[in-house]
XYZ file of C-alpha atoms in Angstrom:
122
model
C 0.000 0.000 0.000
C 1.200 3.505 -0.925
C -0.245 6.780 0.326
C 0.277 9.877 -1.842
C -0.257 13.545 -1.016
C 0.171 16.365 -3.547
C 0.800 20.029 -2.823
C 1.995 23.199 -4.541
C -0.889 24.112 -6.820
C -2.121 27.652 -7.213
C -3.027 30.506 -9.529
C -0.405 31.929 -11.892
C -0.309 34.080 -14.998
C 0.576 32.640 -18.376
C 4.342 32.302 -18.657
C 4.782 31.780 -14.933
C 6.049 28.777 -12.983
C 4.909 26.403 -10.261
C 6.493 23.418 -8.554
C 4.281 20.585 -7.399
C 5.330 17.988 -4.853
C 4.096 14.492 -4.091
C 4.961 12.869 -0.777
C 4.812 9.074 -0.770
C 4.650 6.742 2.195
C 4.234 3.005 2.529
C 6.041 -0.234 1.916
C 8.591 -0.670 -0.859
C 8.043 2.708 -2.505
C 11.308 2.390 -4.439
C 9.911 -0.439 -6.567
C 7.205 1.740 -8.152
C 6.928 3.859 -11.239
C 5.613 7.295 -10.296
C 3.647 9.587 -12.566
C 1.797 12.869 -12.835
C -1.596 13.100 -14.511
C -3.986 16.000 -14.971
C -7.696 16.350 -15.556
C -9.716 19.438 -16.413
C -13.489 19.577 -15.775
C -15.387 17.605 -18.393
C -12.207 16.237 -19.965
C -10.351 12.948 -19.837
C -7.487 12.321 -17.481
C -4.210 12.662 -19.352
C -0.634 11.678 -18.694
C 1.869 14.454 -17.975
C 5.175 12.900 -16.852
C 6.564 9.748 -15.269
C 9.696 8.550 -13.522
C 11.140 5.166 -12.605
C 11.900 5.438 -8.926
C 14.941 3.172 -8.948
C 16.781 4.524 -11.994
C 15.381 8.045 -12.290
C 14.507 7.530 -15.959
C 11.842 10.000 -17.075
C 9.244 10.276 -19.815
C 6.911 13.117 -20.795
C 3.817 13.923 -22.760
C 4.610 15.823 -25.949
C 2.540 18.778 -24.758
C 4.880 19.493 -21.822
C 8.303 18.521 -23.175
C 10.803 21.318 -22.705
C 8.603 23.069 -20.138
C 8.048 20.546 -17.322
C 10.630 18.534 -15.383
C 9.920 15.567 -13.130
C 12.375 14.557 -10.402
C 12.524 12.584 -7.171
C 14.344 12.414 -3.841
C 14.801 8.820 -2.726
C 15.661 9.683 0.869
C 12.516 11.775 1.326
C 10.216 9.605 -0.811
C 9.114 12.751 -2.573
C 8.804 13.667 -6.227
C 8.382 17.055 -7.860
C 6.982 18.479 -11.052
C 8.622 21.749 -12.030
C 6.324 23.574 -14.437
C 7.691 26.507 -16.434
C 6.245 28.633 -19.231
C 2.742 27.740 -18.122
C -0.143 28.111 -20.544
C -3.894 28.421 -19.887
C -4.324 24.954 -21.403
C -2.247 23.577 -18.501
C -5.044 24.474 -16.071
C -6.289 21.280 -14.428
C -6.309 19.212 -11.296
C -2.928 17.512 -11.040
C -2.615 14.052 -9.527
C 0.379 11.947 -8.605
C 0.163 8.195 -8.971
C 2.169 5.028 -8.314
C 2.169 1.876 -10.411
C 4.157 -1.207 -11.279
C 4.511 -0.575 -15.009
C 6.491 1.935 -17.020
C 3.377 3.371 -18.615
C 1.506 6.534 -19.598
C -1.869 4.777 -19.332
C -3.657 5.809 -16.145
C -5.206 2.370 -15.649
C -1.727 0.947 -15.063
C -1.401 2.955 -11.850
C -2.625 1.510 -8.569
C -2.443 4.375 -6.088
C -3.544 7.985 -6.432
C -3.398 11.215 -4.508
C -6.411 13.500 -4.207
C -5.001 16.189 -6.469
C -3.899 19.806 -6.376
C -5.405 22.533 -8.543
C -3.356 24.503 -11.054
C -4.977 27.516 -12.704
C -3.185 29.569 -15.358
C -4.782 32.884 -16.278
C -4.722 34.205 -19.828
């Protein structure tokens, strides 16, 4: 079992930056793949970025490449999503997740946080 808690969301102007964090607790956290997903009202949940906890290998959605960076701290069991050059289309609830597969498909993830809201004004 893994418990996840996100924080760091807020309201920013287009072009601004935010850094989200996800604190993980539970047994054998290092064996998981961790990911960030987002979902706007009335829209499907979409993959943003992922990281293999053991190796640190990362993968990103095309829409955020070059703007977002995912990272993790093994000692603190925490991962971050640094978001730069934010656009109004980035506005959504952001969720961290843990799974056993190196995947961008949300159904491959077993544990989810409750989300943190990011709003980017135009």
